[in-house]
Short mmCIF file of C-alpha atoms in Angstrom, two decimals:
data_model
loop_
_atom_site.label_atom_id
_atom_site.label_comp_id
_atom_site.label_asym_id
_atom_site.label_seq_id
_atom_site.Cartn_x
_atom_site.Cartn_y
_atom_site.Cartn_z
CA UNK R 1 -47.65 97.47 -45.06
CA UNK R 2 -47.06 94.11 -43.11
CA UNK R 3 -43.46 93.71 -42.46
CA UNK R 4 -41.06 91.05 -43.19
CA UNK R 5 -42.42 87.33 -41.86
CA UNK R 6 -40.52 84.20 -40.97
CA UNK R 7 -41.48 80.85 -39.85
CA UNK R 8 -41.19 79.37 -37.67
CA UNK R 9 -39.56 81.60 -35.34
CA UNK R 10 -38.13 78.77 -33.19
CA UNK R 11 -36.98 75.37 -33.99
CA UNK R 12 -35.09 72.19 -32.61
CA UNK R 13 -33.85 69.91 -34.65
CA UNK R 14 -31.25 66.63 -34.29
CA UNK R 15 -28.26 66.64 -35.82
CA UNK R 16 -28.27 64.73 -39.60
CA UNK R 17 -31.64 66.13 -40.36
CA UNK R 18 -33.09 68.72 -42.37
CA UNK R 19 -35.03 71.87 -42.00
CA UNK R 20 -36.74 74.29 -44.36
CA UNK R 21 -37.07 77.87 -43.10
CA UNK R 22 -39.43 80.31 -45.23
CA UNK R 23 -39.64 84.04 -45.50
CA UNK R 24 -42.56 86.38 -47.12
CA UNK R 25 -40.94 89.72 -47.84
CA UNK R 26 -42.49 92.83 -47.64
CA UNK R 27 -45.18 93.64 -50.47
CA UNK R 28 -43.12 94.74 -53.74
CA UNK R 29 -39.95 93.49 -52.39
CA UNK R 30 -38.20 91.35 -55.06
CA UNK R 31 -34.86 91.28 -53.84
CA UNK R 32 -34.68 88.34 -50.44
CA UNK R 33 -31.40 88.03 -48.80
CA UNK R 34 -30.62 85.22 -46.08
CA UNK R 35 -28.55 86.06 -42.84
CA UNK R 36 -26.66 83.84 -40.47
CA UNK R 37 -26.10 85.15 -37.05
CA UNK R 38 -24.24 83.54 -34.03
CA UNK R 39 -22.58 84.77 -31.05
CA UNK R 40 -19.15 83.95 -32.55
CA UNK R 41 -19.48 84.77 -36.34
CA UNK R 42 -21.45 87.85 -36.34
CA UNK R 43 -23.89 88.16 -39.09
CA UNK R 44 -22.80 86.23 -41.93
CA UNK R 45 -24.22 86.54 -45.66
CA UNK R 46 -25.82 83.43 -46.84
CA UNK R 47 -27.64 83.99 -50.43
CA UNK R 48 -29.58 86.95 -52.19
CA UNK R 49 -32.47 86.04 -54.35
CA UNK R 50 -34.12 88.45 -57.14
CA UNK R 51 -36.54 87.60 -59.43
CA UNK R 52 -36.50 83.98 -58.47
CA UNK R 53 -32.59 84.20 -59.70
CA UNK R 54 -29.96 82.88 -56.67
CA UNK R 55 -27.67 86.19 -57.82
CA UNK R 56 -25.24 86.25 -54.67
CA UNK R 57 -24.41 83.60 -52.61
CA UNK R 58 -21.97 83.26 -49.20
CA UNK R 59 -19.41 81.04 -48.07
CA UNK R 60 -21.42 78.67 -46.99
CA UNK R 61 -21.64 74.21 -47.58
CA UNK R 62 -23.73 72.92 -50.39
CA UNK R 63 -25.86 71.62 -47.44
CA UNK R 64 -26.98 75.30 -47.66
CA UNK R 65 -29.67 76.20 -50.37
CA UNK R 66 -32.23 77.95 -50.95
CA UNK R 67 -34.98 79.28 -53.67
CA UNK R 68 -37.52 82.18 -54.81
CA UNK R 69 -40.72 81.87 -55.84
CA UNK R 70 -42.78 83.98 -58.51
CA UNK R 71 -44.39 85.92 -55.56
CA UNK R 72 -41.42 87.00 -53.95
CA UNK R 73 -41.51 84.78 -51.09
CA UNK R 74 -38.50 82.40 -50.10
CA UNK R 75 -36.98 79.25 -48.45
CA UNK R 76 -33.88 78.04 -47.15
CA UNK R 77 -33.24 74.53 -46.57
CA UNK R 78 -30.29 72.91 -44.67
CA UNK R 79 -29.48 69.46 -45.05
CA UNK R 80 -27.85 67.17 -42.64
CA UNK R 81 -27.42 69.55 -39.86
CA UNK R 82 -24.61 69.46 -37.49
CA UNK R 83 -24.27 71.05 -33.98
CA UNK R 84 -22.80 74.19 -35.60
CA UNK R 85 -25.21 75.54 -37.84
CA UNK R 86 -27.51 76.03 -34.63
CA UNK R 87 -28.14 80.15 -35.30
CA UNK R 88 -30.81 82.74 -35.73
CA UNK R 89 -31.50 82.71 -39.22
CA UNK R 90 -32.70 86.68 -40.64
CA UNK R 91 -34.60 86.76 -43.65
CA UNK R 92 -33.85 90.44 -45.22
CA UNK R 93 -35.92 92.12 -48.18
CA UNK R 94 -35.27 95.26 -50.21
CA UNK R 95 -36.81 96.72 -53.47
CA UNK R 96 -33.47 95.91 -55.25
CA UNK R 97 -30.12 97.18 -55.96
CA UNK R 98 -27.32 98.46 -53.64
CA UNK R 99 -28.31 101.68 -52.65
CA UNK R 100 -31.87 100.67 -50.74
CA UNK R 101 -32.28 99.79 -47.37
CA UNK R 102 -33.34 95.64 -46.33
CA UNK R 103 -36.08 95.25 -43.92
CA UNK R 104 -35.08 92.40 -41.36
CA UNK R 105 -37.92 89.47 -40.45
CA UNK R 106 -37.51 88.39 -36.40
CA UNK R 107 -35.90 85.48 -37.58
CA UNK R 108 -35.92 81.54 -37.00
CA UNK R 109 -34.06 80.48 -34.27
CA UNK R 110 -32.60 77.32 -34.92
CA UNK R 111 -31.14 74.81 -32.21
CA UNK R 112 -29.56 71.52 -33.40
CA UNK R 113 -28.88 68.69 -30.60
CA UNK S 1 -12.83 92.80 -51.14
CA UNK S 2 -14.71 95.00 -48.74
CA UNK S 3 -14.83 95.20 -45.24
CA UNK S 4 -16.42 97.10 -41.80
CA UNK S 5 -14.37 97.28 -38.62
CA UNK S 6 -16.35 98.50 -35.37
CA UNK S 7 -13.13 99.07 -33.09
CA UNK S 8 -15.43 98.56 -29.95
CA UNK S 9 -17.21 95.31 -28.62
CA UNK S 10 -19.63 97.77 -26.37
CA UNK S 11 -19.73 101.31 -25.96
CA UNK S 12 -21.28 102.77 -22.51
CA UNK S 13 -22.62 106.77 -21.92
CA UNK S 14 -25.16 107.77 -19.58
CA UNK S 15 -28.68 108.69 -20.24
CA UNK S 16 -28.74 112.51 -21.73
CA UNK S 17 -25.37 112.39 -22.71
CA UNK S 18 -23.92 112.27 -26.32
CA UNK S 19 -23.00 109.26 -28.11
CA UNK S 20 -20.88 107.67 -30.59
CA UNK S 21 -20.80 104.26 -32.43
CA UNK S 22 -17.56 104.09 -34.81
CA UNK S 23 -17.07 102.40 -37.86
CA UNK S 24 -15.16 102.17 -40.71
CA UNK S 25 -14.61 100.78 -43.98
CA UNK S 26 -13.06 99.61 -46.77
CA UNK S 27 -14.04 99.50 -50.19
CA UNK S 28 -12.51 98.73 -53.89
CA UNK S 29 -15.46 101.63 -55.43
CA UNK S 30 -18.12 103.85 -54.01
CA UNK S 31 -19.54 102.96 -50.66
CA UNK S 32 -22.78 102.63 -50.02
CA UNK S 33 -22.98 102.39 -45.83
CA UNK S 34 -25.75 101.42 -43.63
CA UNK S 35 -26.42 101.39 -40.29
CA UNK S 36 -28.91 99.15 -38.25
CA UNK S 37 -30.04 98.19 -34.83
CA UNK S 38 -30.99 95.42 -33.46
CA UNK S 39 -32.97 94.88 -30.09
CA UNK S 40 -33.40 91.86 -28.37
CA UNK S 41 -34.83 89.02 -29.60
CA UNK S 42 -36.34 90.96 -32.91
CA UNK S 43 -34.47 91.47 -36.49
CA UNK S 44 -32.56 94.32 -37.19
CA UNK S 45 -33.94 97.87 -37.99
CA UNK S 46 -32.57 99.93 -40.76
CA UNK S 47 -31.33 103.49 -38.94
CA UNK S 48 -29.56 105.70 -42.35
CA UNK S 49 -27.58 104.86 -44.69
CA UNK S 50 -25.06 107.03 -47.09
CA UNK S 51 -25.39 106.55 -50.71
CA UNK S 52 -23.73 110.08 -52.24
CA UNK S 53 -24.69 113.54 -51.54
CA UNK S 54 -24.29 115.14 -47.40
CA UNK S 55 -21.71 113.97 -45.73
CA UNK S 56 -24.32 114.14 -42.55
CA UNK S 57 -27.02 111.69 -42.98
CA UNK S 58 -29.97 111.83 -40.26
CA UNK S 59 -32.09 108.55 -39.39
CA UNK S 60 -34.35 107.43 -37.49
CA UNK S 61 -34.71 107.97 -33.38
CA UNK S 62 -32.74 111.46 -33.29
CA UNK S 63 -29.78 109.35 -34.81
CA UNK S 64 -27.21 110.85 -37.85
CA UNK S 65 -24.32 109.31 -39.13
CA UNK S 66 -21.10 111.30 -40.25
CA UNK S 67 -19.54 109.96 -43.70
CA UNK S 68 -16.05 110.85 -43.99
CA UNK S 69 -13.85 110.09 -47.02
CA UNK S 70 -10.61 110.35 -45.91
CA UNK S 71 -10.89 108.84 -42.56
CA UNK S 72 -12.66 105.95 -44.35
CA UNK S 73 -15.03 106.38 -41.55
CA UNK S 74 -19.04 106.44 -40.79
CA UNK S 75 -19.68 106.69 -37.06
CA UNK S 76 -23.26 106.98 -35.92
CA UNK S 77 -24.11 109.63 -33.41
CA UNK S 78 -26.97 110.75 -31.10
CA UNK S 79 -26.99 114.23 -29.08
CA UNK S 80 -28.35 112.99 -26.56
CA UNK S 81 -29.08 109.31 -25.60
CA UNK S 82 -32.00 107.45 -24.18
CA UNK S 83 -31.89 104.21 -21.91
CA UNK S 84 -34.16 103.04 -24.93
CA UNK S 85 -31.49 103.42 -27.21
CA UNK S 86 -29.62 100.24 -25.48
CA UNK S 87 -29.03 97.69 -28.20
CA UNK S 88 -26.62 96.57 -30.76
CA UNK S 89 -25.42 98.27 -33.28
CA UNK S 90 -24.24 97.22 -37.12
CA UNK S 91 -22.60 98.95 -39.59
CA UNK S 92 -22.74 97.40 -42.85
CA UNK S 93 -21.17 98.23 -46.38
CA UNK S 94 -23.44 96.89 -49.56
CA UNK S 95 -20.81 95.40 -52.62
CA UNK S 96 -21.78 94.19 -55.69
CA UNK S 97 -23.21 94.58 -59.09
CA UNK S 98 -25.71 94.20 -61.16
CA UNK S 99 -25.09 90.75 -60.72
CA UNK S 100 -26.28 90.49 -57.17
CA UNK S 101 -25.18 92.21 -54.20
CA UNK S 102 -24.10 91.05 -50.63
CA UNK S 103 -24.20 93.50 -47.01
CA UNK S 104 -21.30 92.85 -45.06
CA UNK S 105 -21.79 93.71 -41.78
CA UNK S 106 -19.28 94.75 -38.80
CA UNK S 107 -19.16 92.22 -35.70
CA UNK S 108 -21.27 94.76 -33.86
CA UNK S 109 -21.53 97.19 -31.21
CA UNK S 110 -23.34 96.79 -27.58
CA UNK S 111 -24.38 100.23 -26.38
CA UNK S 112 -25.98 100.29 -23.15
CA UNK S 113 -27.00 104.11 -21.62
CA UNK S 114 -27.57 103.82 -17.84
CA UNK S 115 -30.16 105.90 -16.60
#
């Protein structure tokens, strides 16, 4: 089974722009979570997506969003980026509830300047 | 709400010697606890995780984890490490409900084995 895919895997992008970061989740995955991870934050939980539903979402700004589609695969979008949301972003999928396992994508490294 | 502490930034143990990663947790219900691995530049990899049953879960690479109750703890262990087993280490705790579920993850810890 192909694993987790992100793209793009690098980015750079000015600060008051916006960026759309997709995700295609392993085969039969319906549940897609969204990761952000920086040196001084750790990994922080963004939004989980199942069945198209947003059913979890992080402390994060409304610039922040994201959406499912009917075959599983996802997108995050941020709008009017500033110098701090320059992260690696981790796409995670996982058959569903709690007790299974996510399988991480290599991520989108985003730099904002 | 829930929480992971990992009490140590980096942990260091030379090659053939055995190792531990602690962690542990706090949680309102039952804990379901994970632990992952990430290598440079890639995504994290999934290692074991404790749902109910054993309190000694094996993984992946030689590694188990050790879930105990009382201490509120899950610390991974190896027997014997490998330089290729330098990388960072998460322990997470999955909350929710039916409703959706979140992973909280702990900040993280470097191991590096030196040959």
């Amino acid at each position: 089974k192909a694993g987790v895919t992100q793209t793009p895997r690098y980015l750079i992008k000015t600060r008051g722009q916006q960026v759309t970061l997709s995700c295609s989740p392993i085969s039969g995955h319906r549940s897609v979570s969204w990761y952000q991870q920086t040196p001084g934050q750790g990994l922080q939980f963004l939004f989980e997506y199942f069945s198209e539903t947003q059913r979890n979402k992080g402390n994060f700004p409304g610039r922040f969003s994201g959406r499912q589609f009917s075959n599983s695969r996802s997108e995050m979008n941020v709008s009017t980026l500033e110098l701090g949301d320059s992260a690696l972003y981790l796409c995670a999928s996982s058959l569903g509830s709690s007790t299974y396992e996510q399988y991480f994508g290599p991520g989108t490294r985003l730099t904002v300047t | 709400a829930q929480s992971v502490a990992q009490p140590e930034d980096q942990v260091n143990v030379a090659e053939g010697n055995p190792l531990t990663v602690k962690c542990t947790y706090s949680v309102s219900g039952n804990p379901y606890l994970f632990w992952y691995v990430q290598y440079p530049n890639r995504g994290l990899q999934f290692l074991l995780k404790y749902i109910t049953g054993d309190n000694l879960v094996k993984g992946s690479y030689g590694f188990e984890a050790e879930f105990n109750k009382s201490q509120t703890s899950f610390h991974l262990k190896k027997p014997s490490a490998l330089v290729s087993d330098s990388a960072l280490y998460f322990c997470a705790v999955r909350e929710g409900n039916t409703g959706g579920f979140k992973t909280i993850f702990g900040a993280g810890t470097r191991l590096f084995v030196k040959a």
